[in-house]
Structures are given as C-alpha cells and as structure tokens.
Coordinates of C-alpha atoms (C1' of nucleotides) in Angstrom, one line a residue:
Chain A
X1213 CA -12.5 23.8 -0.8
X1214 CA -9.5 21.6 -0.5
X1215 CA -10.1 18.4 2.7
X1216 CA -8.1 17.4 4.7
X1217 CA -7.8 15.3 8.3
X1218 CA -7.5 16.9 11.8
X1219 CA -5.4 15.6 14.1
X1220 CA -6.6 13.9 16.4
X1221 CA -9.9 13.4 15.4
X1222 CA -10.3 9.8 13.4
X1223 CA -12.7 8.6 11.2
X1224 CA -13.0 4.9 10.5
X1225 CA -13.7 3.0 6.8
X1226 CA -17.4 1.2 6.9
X1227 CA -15.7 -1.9 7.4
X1228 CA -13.9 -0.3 10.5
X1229 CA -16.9 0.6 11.9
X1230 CA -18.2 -2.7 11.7
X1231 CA -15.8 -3.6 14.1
X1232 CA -16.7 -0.8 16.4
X1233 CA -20.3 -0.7 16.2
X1234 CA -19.6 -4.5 17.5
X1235 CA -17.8 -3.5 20.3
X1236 CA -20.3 -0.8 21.4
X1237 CA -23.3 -3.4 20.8
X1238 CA -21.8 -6.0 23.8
X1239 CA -20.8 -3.2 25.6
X1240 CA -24.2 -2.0 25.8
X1241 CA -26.4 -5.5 25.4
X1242 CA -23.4 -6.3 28.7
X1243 CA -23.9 -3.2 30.5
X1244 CA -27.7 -3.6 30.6
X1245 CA -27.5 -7.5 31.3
X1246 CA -26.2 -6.1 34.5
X1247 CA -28.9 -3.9 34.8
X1248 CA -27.4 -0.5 34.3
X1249 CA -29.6 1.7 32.4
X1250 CA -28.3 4.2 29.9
X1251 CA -28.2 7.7 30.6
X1252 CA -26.5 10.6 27.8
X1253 CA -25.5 13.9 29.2
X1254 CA -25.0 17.2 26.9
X1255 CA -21.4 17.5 25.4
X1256 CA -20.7 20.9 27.0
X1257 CA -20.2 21.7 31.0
X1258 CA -19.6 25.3 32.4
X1259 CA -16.0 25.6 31.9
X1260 CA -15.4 26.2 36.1
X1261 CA -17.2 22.8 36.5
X1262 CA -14.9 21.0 34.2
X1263 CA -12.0 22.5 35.8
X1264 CA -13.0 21.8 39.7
X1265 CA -12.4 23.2 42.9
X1266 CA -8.8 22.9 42.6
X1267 CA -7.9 24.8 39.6
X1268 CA -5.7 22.4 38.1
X1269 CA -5.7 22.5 34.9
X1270 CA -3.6 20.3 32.7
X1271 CA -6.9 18.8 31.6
X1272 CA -6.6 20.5 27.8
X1273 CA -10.2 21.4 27.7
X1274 CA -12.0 22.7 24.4
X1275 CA -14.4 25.9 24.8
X1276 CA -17.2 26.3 22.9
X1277 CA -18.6 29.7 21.7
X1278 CA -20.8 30.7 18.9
X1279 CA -18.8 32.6 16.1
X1280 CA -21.6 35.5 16.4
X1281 CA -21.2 35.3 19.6
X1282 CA -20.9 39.5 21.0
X1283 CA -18.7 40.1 24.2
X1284 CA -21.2 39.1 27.1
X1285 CA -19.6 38.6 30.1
X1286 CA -23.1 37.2 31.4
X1287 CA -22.8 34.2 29.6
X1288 CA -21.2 31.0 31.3
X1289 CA -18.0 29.6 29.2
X1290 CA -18.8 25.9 27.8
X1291 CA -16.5 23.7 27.0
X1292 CA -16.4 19.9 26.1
X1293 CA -16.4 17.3 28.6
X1294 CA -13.4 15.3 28.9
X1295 CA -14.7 12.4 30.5
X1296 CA -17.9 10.8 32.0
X1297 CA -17.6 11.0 35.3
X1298 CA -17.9 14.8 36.1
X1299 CA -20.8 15.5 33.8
X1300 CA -22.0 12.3 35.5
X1301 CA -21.6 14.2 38.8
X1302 CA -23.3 17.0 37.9
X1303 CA -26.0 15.0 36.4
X1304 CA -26.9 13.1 39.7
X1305 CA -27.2 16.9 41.7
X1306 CA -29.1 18.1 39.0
X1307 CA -31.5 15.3 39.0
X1308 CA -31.2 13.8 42.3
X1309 CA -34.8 14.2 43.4
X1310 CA -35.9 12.0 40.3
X1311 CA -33.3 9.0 40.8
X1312 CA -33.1 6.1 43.3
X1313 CA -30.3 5.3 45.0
X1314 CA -28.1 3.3 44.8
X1315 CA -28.0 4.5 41.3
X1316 CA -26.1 2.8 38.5
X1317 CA -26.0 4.0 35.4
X1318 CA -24.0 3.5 31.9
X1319 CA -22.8 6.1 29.4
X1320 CA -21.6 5.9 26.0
X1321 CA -20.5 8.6 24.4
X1322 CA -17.2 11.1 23.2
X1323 CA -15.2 13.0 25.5
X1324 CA -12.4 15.4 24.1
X1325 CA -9.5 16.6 25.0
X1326 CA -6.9 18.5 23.6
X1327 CA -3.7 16.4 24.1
X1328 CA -0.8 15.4 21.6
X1329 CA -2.8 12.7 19.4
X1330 CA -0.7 9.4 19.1
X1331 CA -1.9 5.9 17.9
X1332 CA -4.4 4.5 20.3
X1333 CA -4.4 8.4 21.9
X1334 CA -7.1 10.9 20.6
X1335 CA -8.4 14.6 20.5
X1336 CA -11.7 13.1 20.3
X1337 CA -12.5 9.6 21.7
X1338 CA -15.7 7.3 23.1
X1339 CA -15.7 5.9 26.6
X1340 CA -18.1 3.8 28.1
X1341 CA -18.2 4.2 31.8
X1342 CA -20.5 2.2 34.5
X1343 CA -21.2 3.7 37.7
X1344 CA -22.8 3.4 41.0
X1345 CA -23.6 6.1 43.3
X1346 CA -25.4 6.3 46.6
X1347 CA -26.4 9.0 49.0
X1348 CA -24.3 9.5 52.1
X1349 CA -22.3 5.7 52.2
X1350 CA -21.6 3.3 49.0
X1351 CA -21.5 -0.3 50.2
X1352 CA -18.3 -1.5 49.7
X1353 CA -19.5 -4.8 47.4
X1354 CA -20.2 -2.7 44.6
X1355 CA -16.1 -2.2 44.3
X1356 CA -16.2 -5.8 43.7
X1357 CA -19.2 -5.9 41.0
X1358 CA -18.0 -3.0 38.9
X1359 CA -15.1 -4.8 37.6
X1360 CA -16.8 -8.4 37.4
X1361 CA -19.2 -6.6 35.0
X1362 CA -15.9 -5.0 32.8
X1363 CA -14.8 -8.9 32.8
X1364 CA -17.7 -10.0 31.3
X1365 CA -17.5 -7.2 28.6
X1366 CA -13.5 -8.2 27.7
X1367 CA -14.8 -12.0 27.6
X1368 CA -17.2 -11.3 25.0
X1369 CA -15.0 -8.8 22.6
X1370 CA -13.1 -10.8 20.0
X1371 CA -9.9 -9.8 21.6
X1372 CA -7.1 -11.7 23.5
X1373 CA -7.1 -11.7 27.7
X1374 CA -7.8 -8.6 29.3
X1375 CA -6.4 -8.2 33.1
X1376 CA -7.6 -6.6 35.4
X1377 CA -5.1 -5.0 38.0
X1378 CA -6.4 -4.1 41.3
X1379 CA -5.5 -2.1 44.1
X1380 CA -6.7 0.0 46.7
X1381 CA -5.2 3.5 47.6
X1382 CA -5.0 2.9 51.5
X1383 CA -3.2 0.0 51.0
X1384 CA 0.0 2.9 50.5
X1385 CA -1.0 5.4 51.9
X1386 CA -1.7 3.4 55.4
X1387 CA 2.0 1.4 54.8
X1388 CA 3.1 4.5 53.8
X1389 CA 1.8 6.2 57.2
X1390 CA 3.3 3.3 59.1
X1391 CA 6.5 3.6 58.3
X1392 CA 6.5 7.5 59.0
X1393 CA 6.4 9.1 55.7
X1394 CA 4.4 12.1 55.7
X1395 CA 4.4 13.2 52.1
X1396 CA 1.8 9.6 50.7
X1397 CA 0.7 11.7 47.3
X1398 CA 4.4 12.8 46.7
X1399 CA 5.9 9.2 47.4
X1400 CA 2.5 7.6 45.2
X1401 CA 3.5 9.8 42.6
X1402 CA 7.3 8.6 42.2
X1403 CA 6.3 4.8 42.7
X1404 CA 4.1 5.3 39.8
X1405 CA 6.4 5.8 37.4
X1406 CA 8.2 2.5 38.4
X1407 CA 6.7 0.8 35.2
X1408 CA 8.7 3.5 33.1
X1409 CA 12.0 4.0 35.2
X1410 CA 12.4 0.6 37.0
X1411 CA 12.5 0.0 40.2
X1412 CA 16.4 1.6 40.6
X1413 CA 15.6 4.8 40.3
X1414 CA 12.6 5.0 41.6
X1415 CA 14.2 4.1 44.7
X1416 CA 17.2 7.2 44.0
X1417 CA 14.2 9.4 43.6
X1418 CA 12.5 8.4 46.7
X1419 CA 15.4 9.3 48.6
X1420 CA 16.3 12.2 46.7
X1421 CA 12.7 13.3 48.2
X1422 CA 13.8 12.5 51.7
X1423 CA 12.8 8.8 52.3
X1424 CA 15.3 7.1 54.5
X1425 CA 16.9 4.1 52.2
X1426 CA 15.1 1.4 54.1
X1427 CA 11.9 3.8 53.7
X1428 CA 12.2 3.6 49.7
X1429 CA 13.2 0.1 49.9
X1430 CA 9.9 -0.7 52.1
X1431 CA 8.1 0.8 49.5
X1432 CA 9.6 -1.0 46.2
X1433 CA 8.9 -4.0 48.2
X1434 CA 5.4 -3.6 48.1
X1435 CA 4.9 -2.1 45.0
X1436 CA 6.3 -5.5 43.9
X1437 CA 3.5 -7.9 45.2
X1438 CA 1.6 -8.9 42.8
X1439 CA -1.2 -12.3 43.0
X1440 CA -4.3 -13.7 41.3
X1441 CA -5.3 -15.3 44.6
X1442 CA -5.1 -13.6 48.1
X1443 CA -1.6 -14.3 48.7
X1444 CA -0.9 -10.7 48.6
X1445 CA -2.4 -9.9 51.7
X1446 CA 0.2 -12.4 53.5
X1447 CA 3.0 -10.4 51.8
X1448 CA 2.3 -7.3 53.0
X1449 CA 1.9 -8.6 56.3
X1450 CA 5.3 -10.1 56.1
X1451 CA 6.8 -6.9 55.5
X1452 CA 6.1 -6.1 59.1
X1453 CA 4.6 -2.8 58.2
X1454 CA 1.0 -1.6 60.9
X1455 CA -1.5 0.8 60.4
X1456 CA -5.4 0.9 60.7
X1457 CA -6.1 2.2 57.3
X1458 CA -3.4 -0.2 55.3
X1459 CA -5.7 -3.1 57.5
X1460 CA -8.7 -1.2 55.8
X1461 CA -7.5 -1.4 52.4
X1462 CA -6.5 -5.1 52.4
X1463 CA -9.5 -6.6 53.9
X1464 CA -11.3 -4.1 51.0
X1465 CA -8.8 -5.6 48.1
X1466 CA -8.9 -9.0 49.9
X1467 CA -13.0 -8.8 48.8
X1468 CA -12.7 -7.9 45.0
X1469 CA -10.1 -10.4 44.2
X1470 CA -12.0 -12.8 46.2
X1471 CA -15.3 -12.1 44.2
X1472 CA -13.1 -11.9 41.1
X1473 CA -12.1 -15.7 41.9
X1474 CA -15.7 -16.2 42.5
X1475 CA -16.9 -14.9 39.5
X1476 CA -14.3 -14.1 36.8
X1477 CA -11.6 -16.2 37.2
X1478 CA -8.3 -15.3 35.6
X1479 CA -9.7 -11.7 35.4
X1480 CA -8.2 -9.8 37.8
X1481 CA -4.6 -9.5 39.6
X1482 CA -4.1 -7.7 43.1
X1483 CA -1.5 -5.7 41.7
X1484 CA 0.1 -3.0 44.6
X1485 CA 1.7 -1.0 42.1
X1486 CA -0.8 0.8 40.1
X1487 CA -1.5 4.1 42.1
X1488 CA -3.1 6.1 39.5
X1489 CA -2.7 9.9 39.0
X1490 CA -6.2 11.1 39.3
X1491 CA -6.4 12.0 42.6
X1492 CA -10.2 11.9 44.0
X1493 CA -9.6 7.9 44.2
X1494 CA -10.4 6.9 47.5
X1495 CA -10.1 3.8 48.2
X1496 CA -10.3 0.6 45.0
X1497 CA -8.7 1.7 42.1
X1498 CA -8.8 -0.3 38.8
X1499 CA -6.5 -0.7 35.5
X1500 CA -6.6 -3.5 32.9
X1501 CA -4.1 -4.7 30.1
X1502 CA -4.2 -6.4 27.3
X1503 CA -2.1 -9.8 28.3
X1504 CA 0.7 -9.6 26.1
X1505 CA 0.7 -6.0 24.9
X1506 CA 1.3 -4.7 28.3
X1507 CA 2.8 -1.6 26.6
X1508 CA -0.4 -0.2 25.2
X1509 CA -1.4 0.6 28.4
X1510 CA -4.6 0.6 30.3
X1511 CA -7.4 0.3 28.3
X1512 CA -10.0 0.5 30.9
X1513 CA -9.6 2.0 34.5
X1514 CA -11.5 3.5 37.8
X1515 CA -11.9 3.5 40.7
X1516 CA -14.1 4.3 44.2
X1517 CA -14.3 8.0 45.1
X1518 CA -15.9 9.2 48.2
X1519 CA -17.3 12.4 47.1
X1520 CA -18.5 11.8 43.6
X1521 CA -20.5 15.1 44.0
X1522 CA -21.9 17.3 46.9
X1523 CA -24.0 19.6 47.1
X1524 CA -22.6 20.3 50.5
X1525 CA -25.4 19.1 52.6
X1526 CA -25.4 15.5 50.9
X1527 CA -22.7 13.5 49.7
X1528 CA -22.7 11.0 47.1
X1529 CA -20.1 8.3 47.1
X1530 CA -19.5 6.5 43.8
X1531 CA -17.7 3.8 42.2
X1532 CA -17.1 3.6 38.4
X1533 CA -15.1 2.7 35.4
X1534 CA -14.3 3.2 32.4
X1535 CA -13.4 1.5 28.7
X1536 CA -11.7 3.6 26.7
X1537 CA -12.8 2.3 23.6
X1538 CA -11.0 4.6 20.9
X1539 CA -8.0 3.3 22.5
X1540 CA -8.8 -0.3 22.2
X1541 CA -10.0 -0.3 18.4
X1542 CA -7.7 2.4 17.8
X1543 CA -4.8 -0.2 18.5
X1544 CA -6.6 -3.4 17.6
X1545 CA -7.4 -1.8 14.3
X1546 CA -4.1 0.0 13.7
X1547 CA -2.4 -3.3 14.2
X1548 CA -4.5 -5.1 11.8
X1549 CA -5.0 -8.0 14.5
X1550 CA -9.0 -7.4 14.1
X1551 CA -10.8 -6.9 10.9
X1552 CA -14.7 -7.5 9.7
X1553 CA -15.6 -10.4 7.3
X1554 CA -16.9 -7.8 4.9
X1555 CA -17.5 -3.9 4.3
X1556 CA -21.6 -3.6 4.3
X1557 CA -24.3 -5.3 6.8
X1558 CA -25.5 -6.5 3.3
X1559 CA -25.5 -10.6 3.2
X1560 CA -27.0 -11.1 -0.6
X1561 CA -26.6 -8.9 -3.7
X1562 CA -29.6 -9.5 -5.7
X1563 CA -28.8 -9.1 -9.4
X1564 CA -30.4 -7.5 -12.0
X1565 CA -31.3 -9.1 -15.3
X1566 CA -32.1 -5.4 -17.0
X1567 CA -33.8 -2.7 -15.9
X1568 CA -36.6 -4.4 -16.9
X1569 CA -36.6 -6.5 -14.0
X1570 CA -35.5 -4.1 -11.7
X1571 CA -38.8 -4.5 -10.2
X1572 CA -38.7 -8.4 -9.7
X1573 CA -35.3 -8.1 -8.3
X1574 CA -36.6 -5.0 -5.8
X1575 CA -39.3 -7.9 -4.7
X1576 CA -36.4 -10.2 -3.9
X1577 CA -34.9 -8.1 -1.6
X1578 CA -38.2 -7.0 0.0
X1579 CA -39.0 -10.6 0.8
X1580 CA -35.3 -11.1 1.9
X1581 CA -35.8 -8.2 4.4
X1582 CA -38.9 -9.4 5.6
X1583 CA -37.1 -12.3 7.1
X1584 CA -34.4 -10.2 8.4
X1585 CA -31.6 -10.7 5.8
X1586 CA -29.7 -8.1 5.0
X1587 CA -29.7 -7.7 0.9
X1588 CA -29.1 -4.6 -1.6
X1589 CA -30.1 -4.2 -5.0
X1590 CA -27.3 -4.8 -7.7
X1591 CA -26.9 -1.4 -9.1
X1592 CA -26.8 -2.0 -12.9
X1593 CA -27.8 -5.1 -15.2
X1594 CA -24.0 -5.1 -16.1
X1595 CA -23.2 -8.4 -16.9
X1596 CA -22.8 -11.3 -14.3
X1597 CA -19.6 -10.9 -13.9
X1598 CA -19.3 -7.7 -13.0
X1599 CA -22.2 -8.3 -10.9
X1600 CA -20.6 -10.8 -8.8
X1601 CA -17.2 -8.9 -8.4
X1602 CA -19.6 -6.1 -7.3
X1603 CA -20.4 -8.5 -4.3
X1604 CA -17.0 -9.9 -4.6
X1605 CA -15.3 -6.5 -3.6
X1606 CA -17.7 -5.8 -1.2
X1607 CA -17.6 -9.1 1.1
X1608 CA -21.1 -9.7 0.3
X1609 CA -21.1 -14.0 0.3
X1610 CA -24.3 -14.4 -1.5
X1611 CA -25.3 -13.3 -4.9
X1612 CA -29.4 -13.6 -5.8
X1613 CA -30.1 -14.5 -9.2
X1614 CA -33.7 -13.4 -10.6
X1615 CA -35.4 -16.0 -12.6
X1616 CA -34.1 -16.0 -16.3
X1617 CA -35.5 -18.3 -19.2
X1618 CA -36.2 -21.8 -18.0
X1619 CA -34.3 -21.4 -14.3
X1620 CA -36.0 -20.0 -11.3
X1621 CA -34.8 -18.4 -8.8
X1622 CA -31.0 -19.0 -8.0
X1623 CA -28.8 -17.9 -5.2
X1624 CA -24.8 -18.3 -5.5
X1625 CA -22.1 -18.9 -2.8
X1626 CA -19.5 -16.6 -4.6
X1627 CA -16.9 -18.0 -2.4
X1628 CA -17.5 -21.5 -3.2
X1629 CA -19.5 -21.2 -6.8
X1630 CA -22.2 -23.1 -5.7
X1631 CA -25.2 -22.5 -6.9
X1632 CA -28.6 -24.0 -5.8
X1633 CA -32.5 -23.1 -6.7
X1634 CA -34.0 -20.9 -4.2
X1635 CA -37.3 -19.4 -2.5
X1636 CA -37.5 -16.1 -1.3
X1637 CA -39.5 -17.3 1.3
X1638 CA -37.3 -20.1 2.8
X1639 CA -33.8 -19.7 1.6
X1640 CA -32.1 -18.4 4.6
X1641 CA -27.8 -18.0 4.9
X1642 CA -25.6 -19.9 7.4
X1643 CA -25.9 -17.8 10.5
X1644 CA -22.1 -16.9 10.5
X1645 CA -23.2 -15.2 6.9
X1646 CA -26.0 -13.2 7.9
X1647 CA -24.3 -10.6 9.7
X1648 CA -20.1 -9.6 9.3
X1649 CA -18.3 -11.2 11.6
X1650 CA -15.1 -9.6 13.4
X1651 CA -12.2 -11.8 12.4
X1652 CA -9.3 -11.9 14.2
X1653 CA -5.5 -11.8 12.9
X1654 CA -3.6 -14.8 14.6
X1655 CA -1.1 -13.0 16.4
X1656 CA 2.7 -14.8 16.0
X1657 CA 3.2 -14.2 20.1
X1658 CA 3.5 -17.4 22.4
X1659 CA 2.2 -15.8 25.7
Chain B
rG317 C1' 2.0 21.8 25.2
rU318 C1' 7.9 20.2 24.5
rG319 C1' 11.4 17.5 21.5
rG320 C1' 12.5 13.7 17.5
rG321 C1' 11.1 10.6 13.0
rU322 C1' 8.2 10.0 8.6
rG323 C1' 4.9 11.8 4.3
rU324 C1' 6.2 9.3 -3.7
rA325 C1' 0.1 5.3 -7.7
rG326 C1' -5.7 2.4 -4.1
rC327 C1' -1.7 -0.7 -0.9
rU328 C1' 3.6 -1.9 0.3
rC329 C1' 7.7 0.6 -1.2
rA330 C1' 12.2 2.0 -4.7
rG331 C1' 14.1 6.6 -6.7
rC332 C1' 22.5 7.2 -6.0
rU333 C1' 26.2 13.3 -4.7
rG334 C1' 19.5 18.0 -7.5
rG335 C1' 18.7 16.5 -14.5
rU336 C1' 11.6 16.3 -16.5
rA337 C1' 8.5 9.5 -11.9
rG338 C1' 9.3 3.4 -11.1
rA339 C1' 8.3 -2.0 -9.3
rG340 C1' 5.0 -5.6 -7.1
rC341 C1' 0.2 -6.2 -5.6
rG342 C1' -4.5 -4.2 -6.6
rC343 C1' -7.7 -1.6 -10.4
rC344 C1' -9.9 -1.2 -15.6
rG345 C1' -10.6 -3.4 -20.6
rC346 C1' -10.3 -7.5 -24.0
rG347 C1' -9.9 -13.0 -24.8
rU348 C1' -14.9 -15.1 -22.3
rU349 C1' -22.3 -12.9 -26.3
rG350 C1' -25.2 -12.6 -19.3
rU351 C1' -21.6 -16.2 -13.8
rG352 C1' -16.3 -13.2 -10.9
rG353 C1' -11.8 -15.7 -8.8
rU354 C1' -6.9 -19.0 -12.7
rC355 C1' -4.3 -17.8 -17.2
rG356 C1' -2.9 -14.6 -21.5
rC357 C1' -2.8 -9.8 -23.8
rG358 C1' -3.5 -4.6 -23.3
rG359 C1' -4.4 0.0 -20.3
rA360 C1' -4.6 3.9 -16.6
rU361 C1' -2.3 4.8 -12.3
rG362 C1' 0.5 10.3 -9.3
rU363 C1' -0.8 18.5 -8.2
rC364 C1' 6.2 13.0 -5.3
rG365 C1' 1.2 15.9 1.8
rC366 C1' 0.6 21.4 1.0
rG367 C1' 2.9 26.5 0.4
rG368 C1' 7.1 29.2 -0.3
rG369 C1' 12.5 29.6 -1.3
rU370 C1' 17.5 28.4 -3.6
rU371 C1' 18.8 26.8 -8.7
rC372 C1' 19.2 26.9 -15.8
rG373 C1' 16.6 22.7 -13.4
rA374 C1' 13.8 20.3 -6.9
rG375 C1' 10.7 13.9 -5.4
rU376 C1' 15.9 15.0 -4.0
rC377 C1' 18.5 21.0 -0.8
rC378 C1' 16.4 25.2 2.7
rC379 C1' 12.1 27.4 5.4
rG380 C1' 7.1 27.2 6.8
rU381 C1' 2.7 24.4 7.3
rC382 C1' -0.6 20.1 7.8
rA383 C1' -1.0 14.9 8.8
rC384 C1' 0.8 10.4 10.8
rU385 C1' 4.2 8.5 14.3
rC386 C1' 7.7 8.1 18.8
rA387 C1' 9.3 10.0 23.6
rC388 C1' 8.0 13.5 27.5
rC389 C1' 3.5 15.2 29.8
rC390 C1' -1.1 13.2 30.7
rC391 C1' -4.2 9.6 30.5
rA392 C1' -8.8 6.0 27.6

RNA sequence: GUGGGUGUAGCUCAGCUGGUAGAGCGCCGCGUUGUGGUCGCGGAUGUCGCGGGUUCGAGUCCCGUCACUCACCCCA
C-alpha cells in the first residue's frame, strides 16, 4: 500500500521532536510551578456541544463514527474537539461536585480542526491552555496572574522575546457606547482588521457602516494607544470620551499591566487594538507576538469570559489561555532558527569489540544507565571507524571503548578526539552533553 | 471552504521553443589490518509527487489528483 502525508496533519523527525518534547517539558514543569494541576479530557464532545447555543458554525469540526456503525439515530454525533476550553467547560459541570473552586487547571493535548493547513497552521495541532474558574464571581487578580504565568513559560523557551498585548473588551465597547455607537460587535469587528487594511480604510469602512467621520476617527484614535507602563490610561482619558463600563475596563487593564511591571517586566503591552473574534470574551483579553516576527501572528491568546459554563442555576466565570504550540515549533522549526544538538537522548555509543564482547559492552551501558546517562549499544563490531561515524551521524558526543589488549576502559570525545581512561562507575559527561540541547540559529535581524 | 504558486537524487537546485536525466553538498567503497572528520581515487544516487491524455517521442504541453506554500476566511 503506497504512503503518503495528509494535509494538515505533521509529523516531526526524532530530532524535531527533541525540540518539542522540550517545549512541552517547561510548559508543564512551568504550569505546575504555578500550581495548576493537569487535567486530560476525551478527544470527542457531542457534536451540538461543540457547536454551542448559537449555531455558528464556521468551526470546521471533524465527526467521528465507527465504519460499522448501522443507522441509529439514538446515538449522539462525536466529533473532535477543537480547542480546550469547551471540553474544559463541560468538564467542570460534569465534575463540579468533585472540584474546589477556584479551580485552575492545565491541559495539554491536540485539538483539530478542519481548516486550510498553511505553515505554522494545522488540521491537527497541540495547545496548552491554563485556566481558572470559580463558581458564581472570578476575582479579577487572576486576569493579572494568567498571563504572568505565560511570561514565565516564553522566558524559559529557547526563543526570542515574546509580547504580550493586552486589552480589555469594555475598554471599546464602553468608548464605543460613549460616543453613541450602537452597533460595539460590528464596529470591533472592522477595527480588527486594522492590522491587515491600515488604519485608512478601516476608517472608510466604519463610515460606510454608518459611523459619523469623527465617530471612526475616535475610534482609530484609540485603537492606536499602545504603552508598556500605564500611560495608556491617560490617553484615553484625553480623548474626552465617558462611560461607566470604559472606567471598568481601564482600572481592570490598569491592574494586569501593573502586575505585569511587577512581575514580568518587558512582558506585556496595553495594546487597545487587539479585539479578538471569539466572542464569549468579556472583559481581559490576551494575544502575544514573537518580537520581531510580528507577522506570524499570535502564538498564544485568551482571555476572561463570564460564563465559562452553566448549568443554568450556577455560573462559572473563567479566565484562561492558551499556547498554541504547533504554531510556535511549526514556525520555529520551519524556519530553521531552532534545532537540537543531536537526533537521540543517547549521550555515549558504547562500541563493540566482536560479538564476543557484546556482553561486556551491554554491562557498560547498564552501569552508564544506572547513573542516569543516556548510552546505546553499538550495533555491530564493524570497525572503529564505522563505529564512530555511527555516533558521528547521530550527534551522539561520546563514544565508549570496551577494554581491548593492554588498555582499559576508554571513552572518546568524537568532536574533539580526545580520549582519556575511564570507569563506568565515575566517568560522568559535561552536563551540556548529557541531554540534547535546543540550539538556536542566530537570526541576521537587528530588532 | 475560495483563489494563486510550487513539486526533478538524502539536501539545495539546473534541465532552452517536447528528443531517452545533470551539478554541488551529502552517502557508500578503497587508500587506511580495529579510531571517524582532511586528502586522493572509485561508486550508487531518481517510478522527474501520483494518475490519465496529446505525440513517433513528455521532466518539458493538457486534464485530474495528492502534498507543500501564499492570500482570503478563521484562528493556535
């Protein structure tokens, strides 16, 4: 049967891998340093679920059925989640006598959908979400700690600065209010295109959709504030613009930047622009660049949303986001600005003289592994040489030498071609050798 | 889902208006009778994405299909 690749659907080299099994390491080890505990939900929801309330569905959702399946019409549709947060939502009604709120929780895992595949942009893909709920109200501060822990996660990756842009949905739809325009999701929609169509005609299209030309120009004007500090709030104030809820939604911004100087600094950006499409955002909504590829995208957003889930007596208010890590090794990878050291965990090759001394060599390794270093078995007594290039093509640094005649025990640094006596019960690598390292390409930019 | 671009050796690519497939790097062997990388000599690279059509003849033209990619859409 002839094979061939699906679109949208990658699979990485081992060495690849490397690279992402590093990323999903300090994703976890960061996510639980904050103390949010893993949770994994099944890949399938009802397919009503997935779709909501609403109806809309430009979500391209896959359904699952069993090929001997017979016509049942008993039997609930499945399809495959495309995100974390619903199946999170049903999780916490499902469950919600066993948990304790506030609950946070973290989830790793693959979400599909059915979109047009391009680079960095998947049929199937992993995200690794971080939420908070609570029952009823969701203090505010945890709008302000769900980022900081995000920031933490991009200062550990080997990858350049990651920003985190911030805003809050009331802060346009109150300015929006006070200056008379009825239609906020409508005008939120056009302003968010103002990264793709400039500020010109998003202005033309504002109007078109009946915005007086002061209106539109009010509203480029705020999308244009932009600060690392709490500047912004000033700006908007200066644009003369009252309501209650735009009040609401500065003092709430005014608190994550300010824990984001606290905390993070250089992290985040009040940025009054980003709107974001999904609309069950409430209130702080979150998207985050990579500095200097700023056309990639967002590689990692959220937000707050007041009604996570309800099970229409109770209401649980969440906040959460979300790194879409396909995206971000998909690029990084694609790019070649990140590759591992070598293509196997495997630190030492130990040779083999002839099968013969398979056995000694096998004892090597089993003492190497005792101590925690990483080691494979050479797979034929070819000669040295070949040995060595076996290692060589592989990455692996080290190459073990069995003793032979009158020498011991030798181990060789196949990158220098030094080699030194040895014990297998002492020799121990540089600790930049014992596991592969993610290397980064030096990138040609002056940002 | 809509519309464009691309698809030749492991990799990067060349191949004129259709005339039986090339380079560099890498790979393998030997020089080097247990120690790779340098050097020298030699060797193999391949259903020219896949299927069909036109033609005496198709890598080259046409159609379809798959994959990658770009824009839209949407978003991670």
């Amino acid at each position: 049967m002839k094979v061939s690749p699906i679109s949208g659907f990658p699979e990485y080299l081992p060495a690849e891998r490397i690279v992402e099994q590093h990323f999903l390491d300090v994703i976890r080890e960061t996510f639980e340093l904050h103390g949010f505990p893993s949770i994994e939900t099944r890949a399938v929801e009802p397919v009503d679920r997935l779709l909501g309330k609403g109806g809309d569905s430009d979500k391209e959702i896959y359904a699952v059925s069993r090929l001997a399946a017979e016509e049942s019409p008993g039997d609930a549709e499945l399809g495959l989640h495309f995100d974390l947060t619903v199946p999170f939502a049903r999780y916490v009604l499902e469950n919600a006598g066993h948990l304790t709120f506030p609950f946070r929780r973290h989830q790793i895992q693959k979400v599909w959908r059915g979109e047009r595949p391009q680079e960095g942009r998947y049929r199937e893909f992993t995200q690794a979400d971080i939420d908070v709920v609570d029952v009823g109200d969701l203090a505010p501060h945890f709008e302000a700690e769900v980022p900081l822990v995000m920031a933490e996660v991009f200062r550990r990756l080997p990858i350049g600065r990651m920003l985190i842009q911030v805003s809050n949905r009331k802060i346009p739809e109150g300015f929006y209010l006070g200056l008379g325009i009825q239609d906020v999701v409508g005008t939120l929609r056009v302003v968010d295109k103002l990264d793709k169509i400039g500020p010109g005609k998003v202005g033309d299209l504002l109007v078109d959709a009946g915005l007086r030309r002061e209106q539109a120009d009010q509203c480029l004007a705020l999308a244009a504030i932009r600060s690392e500090d709490l500047s912004f709030v000033d700006r908007v104030r200066t644009l003369g613009v009252e309501h209650p809820t735009l009040d609401e939604g500065l003092e709430a911004l005014a608190a994550v930047i300010q824990a984001g100087l606290d905390n993070a600094p250089g992290s985040m950006v009040a940025d009054l622009r980003i709107a974001r499409g999904l609309d069950y955002y409430t209130g702080t909504i979150y998207e985050t660049q990579l500095v200097g590829h700023e056309t990639w995208g967002s590689f990692c957003s959220g937000g707050r949303y007041d009604s996570l889930a309800s099970d229409g007596r109770t209401t649980y208010p969440g906040v959460g986001i979300s790194i879409g890590v396909s995206r971000l090794l998909g690029l990084l990878l694609g790019k070649g600005l990140l590759t591992a050291s070598r293509s196997t965990p495997a630190c030492i090759l130990v040779a083999v003289n002839d099968e013969g001394g398979r056995a000694r060599s096998t004892k090597v390794a089993t003492a190497l592994r005792a101590r925690a270093i990483a080691c494979e078995v050479a797979p034929r007594p070819a000669k040295f040489g070949k040995q060595i290039r076996y290692a060589e093509r592989r990455g692996i640094p080290f190459v073990w030498f069995p003793p032979i005649g009158e020498t011991g025990d030798q181990v060789k640094d196949i990158r220098t071609g030094r080699q030194v006596d040895a014990e297998v019960g002492s020799w121990t690598p540089p600790p930049e050798d014992l596991r592969p390292q993610i290397v980064r390409a030096k990138e040609a930019d002056a940002t």
